[in-house]
PDB file of C-alpha atoms in Angstrom:
ATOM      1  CA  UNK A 139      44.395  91.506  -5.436  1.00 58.00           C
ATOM      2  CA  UNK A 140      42.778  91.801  -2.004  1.00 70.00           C
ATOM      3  CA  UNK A 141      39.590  88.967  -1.341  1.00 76.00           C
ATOM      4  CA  UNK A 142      36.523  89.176   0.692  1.00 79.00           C
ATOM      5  CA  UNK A 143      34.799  86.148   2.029  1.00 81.00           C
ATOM      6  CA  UNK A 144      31.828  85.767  -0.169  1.00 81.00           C
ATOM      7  CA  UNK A 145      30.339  82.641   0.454  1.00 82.00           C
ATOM      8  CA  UNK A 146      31.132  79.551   2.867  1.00 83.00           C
ATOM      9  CA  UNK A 147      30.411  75.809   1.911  1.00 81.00           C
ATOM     10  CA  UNK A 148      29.601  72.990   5.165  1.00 79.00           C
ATOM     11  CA  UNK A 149      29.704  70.471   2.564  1.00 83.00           C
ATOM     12  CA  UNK A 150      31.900  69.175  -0.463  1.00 84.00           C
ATOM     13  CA  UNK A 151      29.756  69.010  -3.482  1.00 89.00           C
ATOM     14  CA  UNK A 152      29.032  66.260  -5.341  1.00 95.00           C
ATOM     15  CA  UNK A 153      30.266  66.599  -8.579  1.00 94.00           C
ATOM     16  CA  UNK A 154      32.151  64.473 -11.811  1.00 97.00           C
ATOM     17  CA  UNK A 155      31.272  64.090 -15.559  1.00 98.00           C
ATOM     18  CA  UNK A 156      29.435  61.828 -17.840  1.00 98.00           C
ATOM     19  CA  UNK A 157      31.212  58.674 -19.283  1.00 98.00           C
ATOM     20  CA  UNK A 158      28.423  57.716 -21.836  1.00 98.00           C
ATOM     21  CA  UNK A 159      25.850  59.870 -23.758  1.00 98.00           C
ATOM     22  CA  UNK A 160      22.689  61.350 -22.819  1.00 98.00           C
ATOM     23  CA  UNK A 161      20.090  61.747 -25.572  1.00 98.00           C
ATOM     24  CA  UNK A 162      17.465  63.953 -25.954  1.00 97.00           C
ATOM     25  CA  UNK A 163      14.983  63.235 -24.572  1.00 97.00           C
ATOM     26  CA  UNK A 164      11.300  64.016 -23.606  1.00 97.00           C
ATOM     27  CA  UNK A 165      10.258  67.831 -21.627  1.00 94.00           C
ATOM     28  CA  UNK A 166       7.366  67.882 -19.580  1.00 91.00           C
ATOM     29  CA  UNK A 167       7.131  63.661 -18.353  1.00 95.00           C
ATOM     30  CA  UNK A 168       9.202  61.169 -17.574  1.00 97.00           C
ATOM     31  CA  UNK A 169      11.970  59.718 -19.888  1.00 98.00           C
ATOM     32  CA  UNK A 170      12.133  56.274 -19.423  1.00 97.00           C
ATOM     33  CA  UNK A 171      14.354  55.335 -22.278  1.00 97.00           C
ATOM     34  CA  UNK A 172      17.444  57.237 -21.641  1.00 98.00           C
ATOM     35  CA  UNK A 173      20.213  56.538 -19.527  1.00 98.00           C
ATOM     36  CA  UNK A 174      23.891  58.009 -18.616  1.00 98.00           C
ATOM     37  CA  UNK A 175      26.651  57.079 -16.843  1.00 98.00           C
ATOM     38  CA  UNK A 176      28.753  59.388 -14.579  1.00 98.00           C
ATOM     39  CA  UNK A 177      32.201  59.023 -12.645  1.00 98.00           C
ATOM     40  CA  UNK A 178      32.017  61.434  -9.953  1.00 98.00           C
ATOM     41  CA  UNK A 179      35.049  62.756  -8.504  1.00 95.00           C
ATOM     42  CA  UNK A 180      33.703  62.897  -5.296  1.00 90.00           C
ATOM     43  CA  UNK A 181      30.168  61.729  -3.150  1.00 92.00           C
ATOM     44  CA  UNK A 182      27.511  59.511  -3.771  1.00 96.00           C
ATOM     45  CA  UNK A 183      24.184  59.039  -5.475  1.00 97.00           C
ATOM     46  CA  UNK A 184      21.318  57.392  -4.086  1.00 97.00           C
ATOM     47  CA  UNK A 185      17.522  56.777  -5.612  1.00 98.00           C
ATOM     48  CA  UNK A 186      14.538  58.285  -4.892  1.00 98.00           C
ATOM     49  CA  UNK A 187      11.261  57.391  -4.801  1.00 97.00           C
ATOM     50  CA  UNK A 188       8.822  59.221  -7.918  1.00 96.00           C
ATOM     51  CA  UNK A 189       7.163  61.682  -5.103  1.00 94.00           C
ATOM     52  CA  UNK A 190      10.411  63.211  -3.569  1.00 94.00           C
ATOM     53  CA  UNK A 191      12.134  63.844  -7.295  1.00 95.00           C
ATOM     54  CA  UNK A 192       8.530  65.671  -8.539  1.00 92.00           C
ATOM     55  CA  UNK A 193       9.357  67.255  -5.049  1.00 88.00           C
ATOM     56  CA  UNK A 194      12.624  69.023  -6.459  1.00 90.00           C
ATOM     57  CA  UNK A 195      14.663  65.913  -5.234  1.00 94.00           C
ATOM     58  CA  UNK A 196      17.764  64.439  -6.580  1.00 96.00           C
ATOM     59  CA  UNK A 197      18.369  67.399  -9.243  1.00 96.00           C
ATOM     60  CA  UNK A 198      21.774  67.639 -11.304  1.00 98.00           C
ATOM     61  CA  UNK A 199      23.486  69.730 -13.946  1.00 97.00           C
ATOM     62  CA  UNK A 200      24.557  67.657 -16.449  1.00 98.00           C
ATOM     63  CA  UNK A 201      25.821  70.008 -19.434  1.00 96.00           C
ATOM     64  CA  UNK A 202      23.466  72.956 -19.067  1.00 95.00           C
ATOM     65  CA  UNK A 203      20.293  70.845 -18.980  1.00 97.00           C
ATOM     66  CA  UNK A 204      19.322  70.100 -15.557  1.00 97.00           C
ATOM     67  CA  UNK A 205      17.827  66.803 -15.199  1.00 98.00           C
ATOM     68  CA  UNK A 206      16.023  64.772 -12.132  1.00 98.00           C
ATOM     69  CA  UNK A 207      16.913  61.195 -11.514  1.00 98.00           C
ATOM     70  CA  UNK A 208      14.917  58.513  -9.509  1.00 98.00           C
ATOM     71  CA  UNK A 209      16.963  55.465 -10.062  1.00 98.00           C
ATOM     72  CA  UNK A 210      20.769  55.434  -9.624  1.00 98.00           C
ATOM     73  CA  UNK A 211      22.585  52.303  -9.741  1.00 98.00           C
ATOM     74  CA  UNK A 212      26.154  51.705  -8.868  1.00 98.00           C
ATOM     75  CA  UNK A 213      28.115  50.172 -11.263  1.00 98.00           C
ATOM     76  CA  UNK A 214      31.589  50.449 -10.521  1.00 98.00           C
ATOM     77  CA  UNK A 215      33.923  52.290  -8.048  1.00 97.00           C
ATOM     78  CA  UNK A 216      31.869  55.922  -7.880  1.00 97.00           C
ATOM     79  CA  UNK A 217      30.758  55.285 -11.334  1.00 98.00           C
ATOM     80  CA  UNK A 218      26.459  55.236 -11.422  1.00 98.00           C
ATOM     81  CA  UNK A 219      23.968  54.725 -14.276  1.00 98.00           C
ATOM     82  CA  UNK A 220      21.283  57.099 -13.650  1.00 98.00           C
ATOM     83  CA  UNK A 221      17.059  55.972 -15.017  1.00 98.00           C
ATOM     84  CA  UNK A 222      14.386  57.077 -14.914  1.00 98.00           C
ATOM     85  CA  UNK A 223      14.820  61.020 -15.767  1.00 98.00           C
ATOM     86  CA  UNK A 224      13.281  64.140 -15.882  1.00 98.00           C
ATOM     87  CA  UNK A 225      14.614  66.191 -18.268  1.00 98.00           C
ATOM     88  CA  UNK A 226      14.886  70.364 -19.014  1.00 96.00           C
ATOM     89  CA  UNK A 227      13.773  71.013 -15.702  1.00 95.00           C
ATOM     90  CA  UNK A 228      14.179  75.014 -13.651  1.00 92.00           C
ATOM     91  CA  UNK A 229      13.874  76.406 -16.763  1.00 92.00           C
ATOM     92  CA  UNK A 230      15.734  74.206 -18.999  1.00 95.00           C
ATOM     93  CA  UNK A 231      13.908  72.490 -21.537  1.00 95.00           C
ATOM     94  CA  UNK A 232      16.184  74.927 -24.342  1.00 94.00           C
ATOM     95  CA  UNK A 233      18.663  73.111 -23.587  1.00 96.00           C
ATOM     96  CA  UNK A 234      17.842  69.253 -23.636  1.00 97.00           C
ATOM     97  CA  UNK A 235      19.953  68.327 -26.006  1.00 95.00           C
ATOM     98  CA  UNK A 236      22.300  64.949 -26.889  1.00 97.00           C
ATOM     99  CA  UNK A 237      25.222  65.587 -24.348  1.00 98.00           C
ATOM    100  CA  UNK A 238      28.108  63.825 -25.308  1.00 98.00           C
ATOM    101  CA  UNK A 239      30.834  61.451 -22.780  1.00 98.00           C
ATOM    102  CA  UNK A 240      32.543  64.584 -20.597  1.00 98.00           C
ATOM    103  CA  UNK A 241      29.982  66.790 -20.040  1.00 98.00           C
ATOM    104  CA  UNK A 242      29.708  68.696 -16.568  1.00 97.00           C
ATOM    105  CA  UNK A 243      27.846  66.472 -13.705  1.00 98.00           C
ATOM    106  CA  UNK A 244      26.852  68.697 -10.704  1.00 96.00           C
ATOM    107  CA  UNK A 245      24.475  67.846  -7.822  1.00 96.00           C
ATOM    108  CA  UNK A 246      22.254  71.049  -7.249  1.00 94.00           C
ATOM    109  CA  UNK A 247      22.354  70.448  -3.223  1.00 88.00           C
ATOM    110  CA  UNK A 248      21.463  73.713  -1.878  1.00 80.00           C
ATOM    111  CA  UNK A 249      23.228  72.670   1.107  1.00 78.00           C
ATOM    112  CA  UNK A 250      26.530  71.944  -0.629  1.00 79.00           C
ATOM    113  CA  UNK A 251      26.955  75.170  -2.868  1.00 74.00           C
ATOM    114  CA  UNK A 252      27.006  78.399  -1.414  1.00 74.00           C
ATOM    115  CA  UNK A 253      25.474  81.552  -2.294  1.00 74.00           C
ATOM    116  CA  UNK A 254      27.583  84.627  -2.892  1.00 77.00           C
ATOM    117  CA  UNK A 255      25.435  87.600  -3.101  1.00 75.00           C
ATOM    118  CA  UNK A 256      25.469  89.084  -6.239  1.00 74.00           C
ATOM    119  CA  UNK A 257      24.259  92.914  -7.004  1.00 80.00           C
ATOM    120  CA  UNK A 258      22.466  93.057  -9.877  1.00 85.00           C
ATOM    121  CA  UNK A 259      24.741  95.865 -10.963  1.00 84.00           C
ATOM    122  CA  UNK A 260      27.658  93.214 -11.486  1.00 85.00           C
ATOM    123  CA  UNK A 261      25.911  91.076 -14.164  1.00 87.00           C
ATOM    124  CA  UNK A 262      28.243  91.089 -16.959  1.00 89.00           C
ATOM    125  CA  UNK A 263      31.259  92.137 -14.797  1.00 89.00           C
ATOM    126  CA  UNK A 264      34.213  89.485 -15.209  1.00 91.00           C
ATOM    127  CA  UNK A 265      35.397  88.520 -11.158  1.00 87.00           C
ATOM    128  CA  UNK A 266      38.158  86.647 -10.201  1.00 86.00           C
ATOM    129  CA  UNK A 267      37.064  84.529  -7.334  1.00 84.00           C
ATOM    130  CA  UNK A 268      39.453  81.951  -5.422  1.00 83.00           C
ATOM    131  CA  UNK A 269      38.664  78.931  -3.355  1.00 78.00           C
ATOM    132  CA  UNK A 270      40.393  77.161  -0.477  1.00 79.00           C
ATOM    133  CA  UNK A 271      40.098  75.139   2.946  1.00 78.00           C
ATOM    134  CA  UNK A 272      38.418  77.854   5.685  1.00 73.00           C
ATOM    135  CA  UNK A 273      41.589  77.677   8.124  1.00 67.00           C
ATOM    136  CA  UNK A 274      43.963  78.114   5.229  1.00 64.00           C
ATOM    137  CA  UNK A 275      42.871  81.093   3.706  1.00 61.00           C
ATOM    138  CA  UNK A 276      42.810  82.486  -0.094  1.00 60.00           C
ATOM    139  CA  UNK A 277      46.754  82.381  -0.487  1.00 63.00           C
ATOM    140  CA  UNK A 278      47.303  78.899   0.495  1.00 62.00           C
ATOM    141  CA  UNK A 279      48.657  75.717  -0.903  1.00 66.00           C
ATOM    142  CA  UNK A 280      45.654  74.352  -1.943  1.00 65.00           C
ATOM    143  CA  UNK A 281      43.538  77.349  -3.232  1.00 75.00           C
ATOM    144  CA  UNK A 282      42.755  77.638  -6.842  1.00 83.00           C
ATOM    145  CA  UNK A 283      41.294  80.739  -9.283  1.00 85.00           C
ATOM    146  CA  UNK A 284      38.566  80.781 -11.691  1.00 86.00           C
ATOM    147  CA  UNK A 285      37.436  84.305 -13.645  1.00 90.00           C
ATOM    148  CA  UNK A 286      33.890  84.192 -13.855  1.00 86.00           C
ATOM    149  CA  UNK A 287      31.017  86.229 -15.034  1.00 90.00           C
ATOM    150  CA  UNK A 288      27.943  86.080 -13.546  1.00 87.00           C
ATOM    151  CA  UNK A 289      25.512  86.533 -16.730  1.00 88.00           C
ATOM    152  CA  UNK A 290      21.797  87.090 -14.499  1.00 88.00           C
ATOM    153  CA  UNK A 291      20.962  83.677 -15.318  1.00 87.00           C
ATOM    154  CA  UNK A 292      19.500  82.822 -12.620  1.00 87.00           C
ATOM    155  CA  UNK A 293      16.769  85.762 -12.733  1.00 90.00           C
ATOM    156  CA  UNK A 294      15.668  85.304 -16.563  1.00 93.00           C
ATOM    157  CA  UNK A 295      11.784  84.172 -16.045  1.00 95.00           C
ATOM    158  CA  UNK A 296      10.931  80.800 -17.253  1.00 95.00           C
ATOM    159  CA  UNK A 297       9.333  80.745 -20.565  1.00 96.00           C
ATOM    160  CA  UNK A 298       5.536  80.495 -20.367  1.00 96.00           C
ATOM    161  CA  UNK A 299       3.411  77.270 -20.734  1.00 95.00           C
ATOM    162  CA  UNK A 300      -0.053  75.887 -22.087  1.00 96.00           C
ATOM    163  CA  UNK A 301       0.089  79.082 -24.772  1.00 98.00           C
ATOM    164  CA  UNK A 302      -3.320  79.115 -26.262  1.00 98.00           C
ATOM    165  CA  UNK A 303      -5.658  81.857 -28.817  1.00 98.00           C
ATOM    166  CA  UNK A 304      -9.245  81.733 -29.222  1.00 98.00           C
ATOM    167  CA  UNK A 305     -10.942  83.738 -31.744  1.00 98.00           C
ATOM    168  CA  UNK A 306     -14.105  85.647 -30.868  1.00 98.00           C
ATOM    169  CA  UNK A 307     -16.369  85.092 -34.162  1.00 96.00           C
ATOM    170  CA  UNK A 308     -18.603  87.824 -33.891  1.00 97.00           C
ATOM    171  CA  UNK A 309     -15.909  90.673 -33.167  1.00 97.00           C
ATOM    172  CA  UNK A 310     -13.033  88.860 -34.791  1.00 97.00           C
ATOM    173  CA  UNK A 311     -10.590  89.787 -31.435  1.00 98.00           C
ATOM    174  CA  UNK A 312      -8.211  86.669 -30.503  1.00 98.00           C
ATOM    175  CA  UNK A 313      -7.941  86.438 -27.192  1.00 98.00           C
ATOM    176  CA  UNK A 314      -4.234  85.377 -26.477  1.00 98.00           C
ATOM    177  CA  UNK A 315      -3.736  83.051 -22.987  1.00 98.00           C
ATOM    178  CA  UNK A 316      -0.885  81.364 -21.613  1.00 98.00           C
ATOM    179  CA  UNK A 317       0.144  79.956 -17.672  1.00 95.00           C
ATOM    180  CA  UNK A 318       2.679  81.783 -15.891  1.00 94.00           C
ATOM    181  CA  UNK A 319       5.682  79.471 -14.145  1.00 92.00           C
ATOM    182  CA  UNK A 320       8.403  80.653 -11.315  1.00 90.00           C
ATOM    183  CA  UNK A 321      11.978  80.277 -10.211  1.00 87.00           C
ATOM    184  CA  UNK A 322      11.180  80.255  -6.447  1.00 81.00           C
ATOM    185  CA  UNK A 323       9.016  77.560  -5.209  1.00 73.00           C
ATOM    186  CA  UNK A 324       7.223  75.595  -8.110  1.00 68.00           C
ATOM    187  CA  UNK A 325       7.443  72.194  -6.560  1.00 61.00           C
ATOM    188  CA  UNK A 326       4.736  73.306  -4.111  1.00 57.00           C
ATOM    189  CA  UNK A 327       1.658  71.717  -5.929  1.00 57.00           C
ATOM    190  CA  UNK A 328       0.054  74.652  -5.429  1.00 57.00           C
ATOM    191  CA  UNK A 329      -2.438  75.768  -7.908  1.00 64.00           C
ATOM    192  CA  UNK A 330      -0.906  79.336  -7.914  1.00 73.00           C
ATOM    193  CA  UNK A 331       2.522  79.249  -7.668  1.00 78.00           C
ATOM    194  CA  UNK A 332       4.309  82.208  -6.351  1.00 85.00           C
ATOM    195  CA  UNK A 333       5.188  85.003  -8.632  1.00 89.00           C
ATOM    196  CA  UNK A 334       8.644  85.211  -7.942  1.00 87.00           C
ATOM    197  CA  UNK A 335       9.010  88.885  -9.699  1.00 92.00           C
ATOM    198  CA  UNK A 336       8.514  92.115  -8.388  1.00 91.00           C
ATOM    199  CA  UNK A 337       5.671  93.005 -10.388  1.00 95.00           C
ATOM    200  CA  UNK A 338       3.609  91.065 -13.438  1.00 97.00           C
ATOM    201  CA  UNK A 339       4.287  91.471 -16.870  1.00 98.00           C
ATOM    202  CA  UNK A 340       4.482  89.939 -19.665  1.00 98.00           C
ATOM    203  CA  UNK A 341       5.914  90.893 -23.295  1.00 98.00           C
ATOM    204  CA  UNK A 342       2.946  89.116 -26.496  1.00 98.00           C
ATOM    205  CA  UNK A 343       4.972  89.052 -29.851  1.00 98.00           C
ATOM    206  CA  UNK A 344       2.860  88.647 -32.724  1.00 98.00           C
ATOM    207  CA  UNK A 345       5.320  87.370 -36.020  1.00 98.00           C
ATOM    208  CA  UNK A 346       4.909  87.261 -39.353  1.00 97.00           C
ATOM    209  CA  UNK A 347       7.517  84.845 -40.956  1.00 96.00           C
ATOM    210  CA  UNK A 348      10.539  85.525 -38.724  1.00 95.00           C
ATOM    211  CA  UNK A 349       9.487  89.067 -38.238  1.00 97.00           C
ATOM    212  CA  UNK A 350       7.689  90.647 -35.190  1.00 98.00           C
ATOM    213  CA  UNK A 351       4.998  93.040 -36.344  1.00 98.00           C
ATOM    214  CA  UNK A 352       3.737  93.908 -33.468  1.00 98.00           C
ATOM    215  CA  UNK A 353       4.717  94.070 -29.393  1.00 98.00           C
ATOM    216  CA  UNK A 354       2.703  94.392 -26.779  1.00 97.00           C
ATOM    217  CA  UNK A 355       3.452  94.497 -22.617  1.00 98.00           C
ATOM    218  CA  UNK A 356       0.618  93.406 -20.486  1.00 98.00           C
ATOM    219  CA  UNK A 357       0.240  92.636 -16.545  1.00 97.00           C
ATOM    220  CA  UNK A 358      -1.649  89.926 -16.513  1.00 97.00           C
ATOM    221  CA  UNK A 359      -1.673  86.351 -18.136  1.00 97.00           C
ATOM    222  CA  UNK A 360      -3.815  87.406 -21.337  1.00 98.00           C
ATOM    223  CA  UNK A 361      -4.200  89.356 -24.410  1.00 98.00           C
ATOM    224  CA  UNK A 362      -6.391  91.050 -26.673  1.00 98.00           C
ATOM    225  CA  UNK A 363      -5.241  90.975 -30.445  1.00 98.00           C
ATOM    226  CA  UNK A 364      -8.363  93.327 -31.870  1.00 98.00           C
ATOM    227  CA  UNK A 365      -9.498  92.553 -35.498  1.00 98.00           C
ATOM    228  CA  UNK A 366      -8.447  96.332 -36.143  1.00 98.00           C
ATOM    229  CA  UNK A 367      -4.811  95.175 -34.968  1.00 98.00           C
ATOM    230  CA  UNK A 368      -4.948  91.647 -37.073  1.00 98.00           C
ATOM    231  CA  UNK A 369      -6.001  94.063 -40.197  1.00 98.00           C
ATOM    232  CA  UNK A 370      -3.110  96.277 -39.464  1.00 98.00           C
ATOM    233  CA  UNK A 371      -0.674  93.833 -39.195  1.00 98.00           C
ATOM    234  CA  UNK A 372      -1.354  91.535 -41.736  1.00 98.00           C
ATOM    235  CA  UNK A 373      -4.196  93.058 -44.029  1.00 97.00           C
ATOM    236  CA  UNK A 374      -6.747  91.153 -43.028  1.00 97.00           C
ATOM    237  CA  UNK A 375      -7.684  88.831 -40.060  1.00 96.00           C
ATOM    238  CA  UNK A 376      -5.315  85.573 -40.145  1.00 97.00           C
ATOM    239  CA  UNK A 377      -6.371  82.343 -40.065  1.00 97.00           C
ATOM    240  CA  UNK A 378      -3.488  81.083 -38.337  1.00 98.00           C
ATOM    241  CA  UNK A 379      -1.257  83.290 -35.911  1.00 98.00           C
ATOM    242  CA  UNK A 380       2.179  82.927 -34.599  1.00 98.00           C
ATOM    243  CA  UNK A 381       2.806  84.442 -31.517  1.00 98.00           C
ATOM    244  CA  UNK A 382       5.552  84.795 -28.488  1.00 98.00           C
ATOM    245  CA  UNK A 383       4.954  85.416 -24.982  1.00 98.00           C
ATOM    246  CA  UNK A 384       7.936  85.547 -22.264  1.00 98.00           C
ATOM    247  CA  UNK A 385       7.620  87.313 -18.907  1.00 97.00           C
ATOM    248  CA  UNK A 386       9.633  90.108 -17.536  1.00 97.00           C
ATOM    249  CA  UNK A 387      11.961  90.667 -14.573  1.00 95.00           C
ATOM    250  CA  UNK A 388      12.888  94.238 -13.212  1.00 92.00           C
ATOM    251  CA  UNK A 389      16.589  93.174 -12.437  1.00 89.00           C
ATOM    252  CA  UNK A 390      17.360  90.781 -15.736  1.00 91.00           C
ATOM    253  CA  UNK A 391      14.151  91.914 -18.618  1.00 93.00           C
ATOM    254  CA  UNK A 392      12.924  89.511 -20.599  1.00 96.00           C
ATOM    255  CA  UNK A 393      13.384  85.591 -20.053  1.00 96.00           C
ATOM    256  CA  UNK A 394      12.914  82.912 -21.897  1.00 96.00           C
ATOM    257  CA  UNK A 395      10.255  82.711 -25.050  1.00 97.00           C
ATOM    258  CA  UNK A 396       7.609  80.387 -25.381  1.00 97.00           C
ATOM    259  CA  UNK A 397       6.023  80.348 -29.146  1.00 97.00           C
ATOM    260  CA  UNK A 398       3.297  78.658 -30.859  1.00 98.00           C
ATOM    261  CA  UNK A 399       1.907  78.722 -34.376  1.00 98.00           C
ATOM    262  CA  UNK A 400      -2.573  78.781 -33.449  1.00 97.00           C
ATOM    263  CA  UNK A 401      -5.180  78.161 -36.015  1.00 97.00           C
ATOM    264  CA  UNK A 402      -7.908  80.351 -35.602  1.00 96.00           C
TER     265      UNK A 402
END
């Protein structure tokens, strides 16, 4: 096979597995009950204070949840028991979850991991990348192979928030509501946060049982379900509705889900 430089790391990353458990644990605040251990293989771990880790700080893939840490205390010989958590965070919360002893522990240090460039036209491709020293090249000694393929991951939309439907009692329309997140820059306090997508939209699911009975795309964060549409669906106006709502992105479609059973 011939290689092409993709990408170039400055840094080694910072990287091991877990040695005890991580329950699940709390989305959306802090979890101050849970703790886990992890040997790392190489680096170090230091705390943070509460502002810079709700600044993106001290982020880590442990599994495929990625959690936040503000306390991390050394225990033994590059062996640290991590407090004080954030869990399910960029997107994650699907996947908090009990991870056992062994799971993956990667430090999400932009500066440490390069970048290759992906085109979108590769998702789903399998590539055989190899690794090694800069001066040594991809045939040396110490290089190494993986196969990988790159699923779009990384562009699936975060799943909506704060999903909410009012009923209007004198037409009998529910308007449908929800808050918008991003992939690219949503620590910025900001009370918009940037869209991160090449356009807005938004597929509204309306479900009755586990079937979806009616779809609708919309550009904006909102939705009218008409009474003549409730009728339709269901025969007559519900008195409880559940829904889905996930945003779309031009290069991977629809991300993640949010859903919410509303009494009306």
């Amino acid at each position: 096979l011939d290689y092409v430089v993709a990408a170039v790391a400055g840094l080694p990353s910072v990287l091991g597995e877990t040695v005890t458990e991580l329950a699940a644990g709390p989305a959306w605040r802090w979890d101050r009950v849970n703790t886990v251990e992890v040997q790392l293989d190489f680096g170090s771990l230091q705390c943070l204070a509460d502002e810079r880790v709700l600044a993106g700080g001290n982020a880590a893939l442990v599994g495929d949840e990625v959690i936040q840490f503000a306390n991390a205390e050394l225990i033994a010989e590059s062996r640290y028991r991590l407090s004080r958590l954030l869990r399910g965070q960029r997107g994650t919360e699907h996947e908090i979850a009990a991870h056992p002893p062994g799971s993956r522990f990667i430090m999400l240090d932009p500066a440490r991991q390069p970048r290759p460039n992906f085109s979108v036209s590769r998702i789903g491709i399998e590539i055989a990348w190899r690794y090694a020293p800069v001066p040594q090249g991809p045939s040396g000694d110490l290089s190494g192979e993986i196969v990988f393929t790159n699923t779009g991951n990384g562009l699936r939309p975060f799943a909506p928030v704060h999903l909410k439907a009012v009923r209007d009692p004198s037409s009998g329309d529910v308007q449908l509501s929800w808050t918008r997140r991003t992939r690219v820059g949503g620590d910025s306090w900001l009370n918009e946060v940037p869209l991160g997508e090449e356009t807005e939209e938004y597929d509204v699911l309306i479900l009755d049982g586990a079937n979806v009975v009616r779809t609708n795309r919309v550009t904006s964060q909102g939705a009218l379900y008409t009474a003549a549409q409730q009728t339709a669906d269901f025969g007559a106006p519900p008195a409880s509705l559940a829904w889905r709502v996930a945003q779309i992105s031009r290069a991977y479609g629809r991300g993640m889900q949010a859903e919410i059973l509303s009494t009306l």
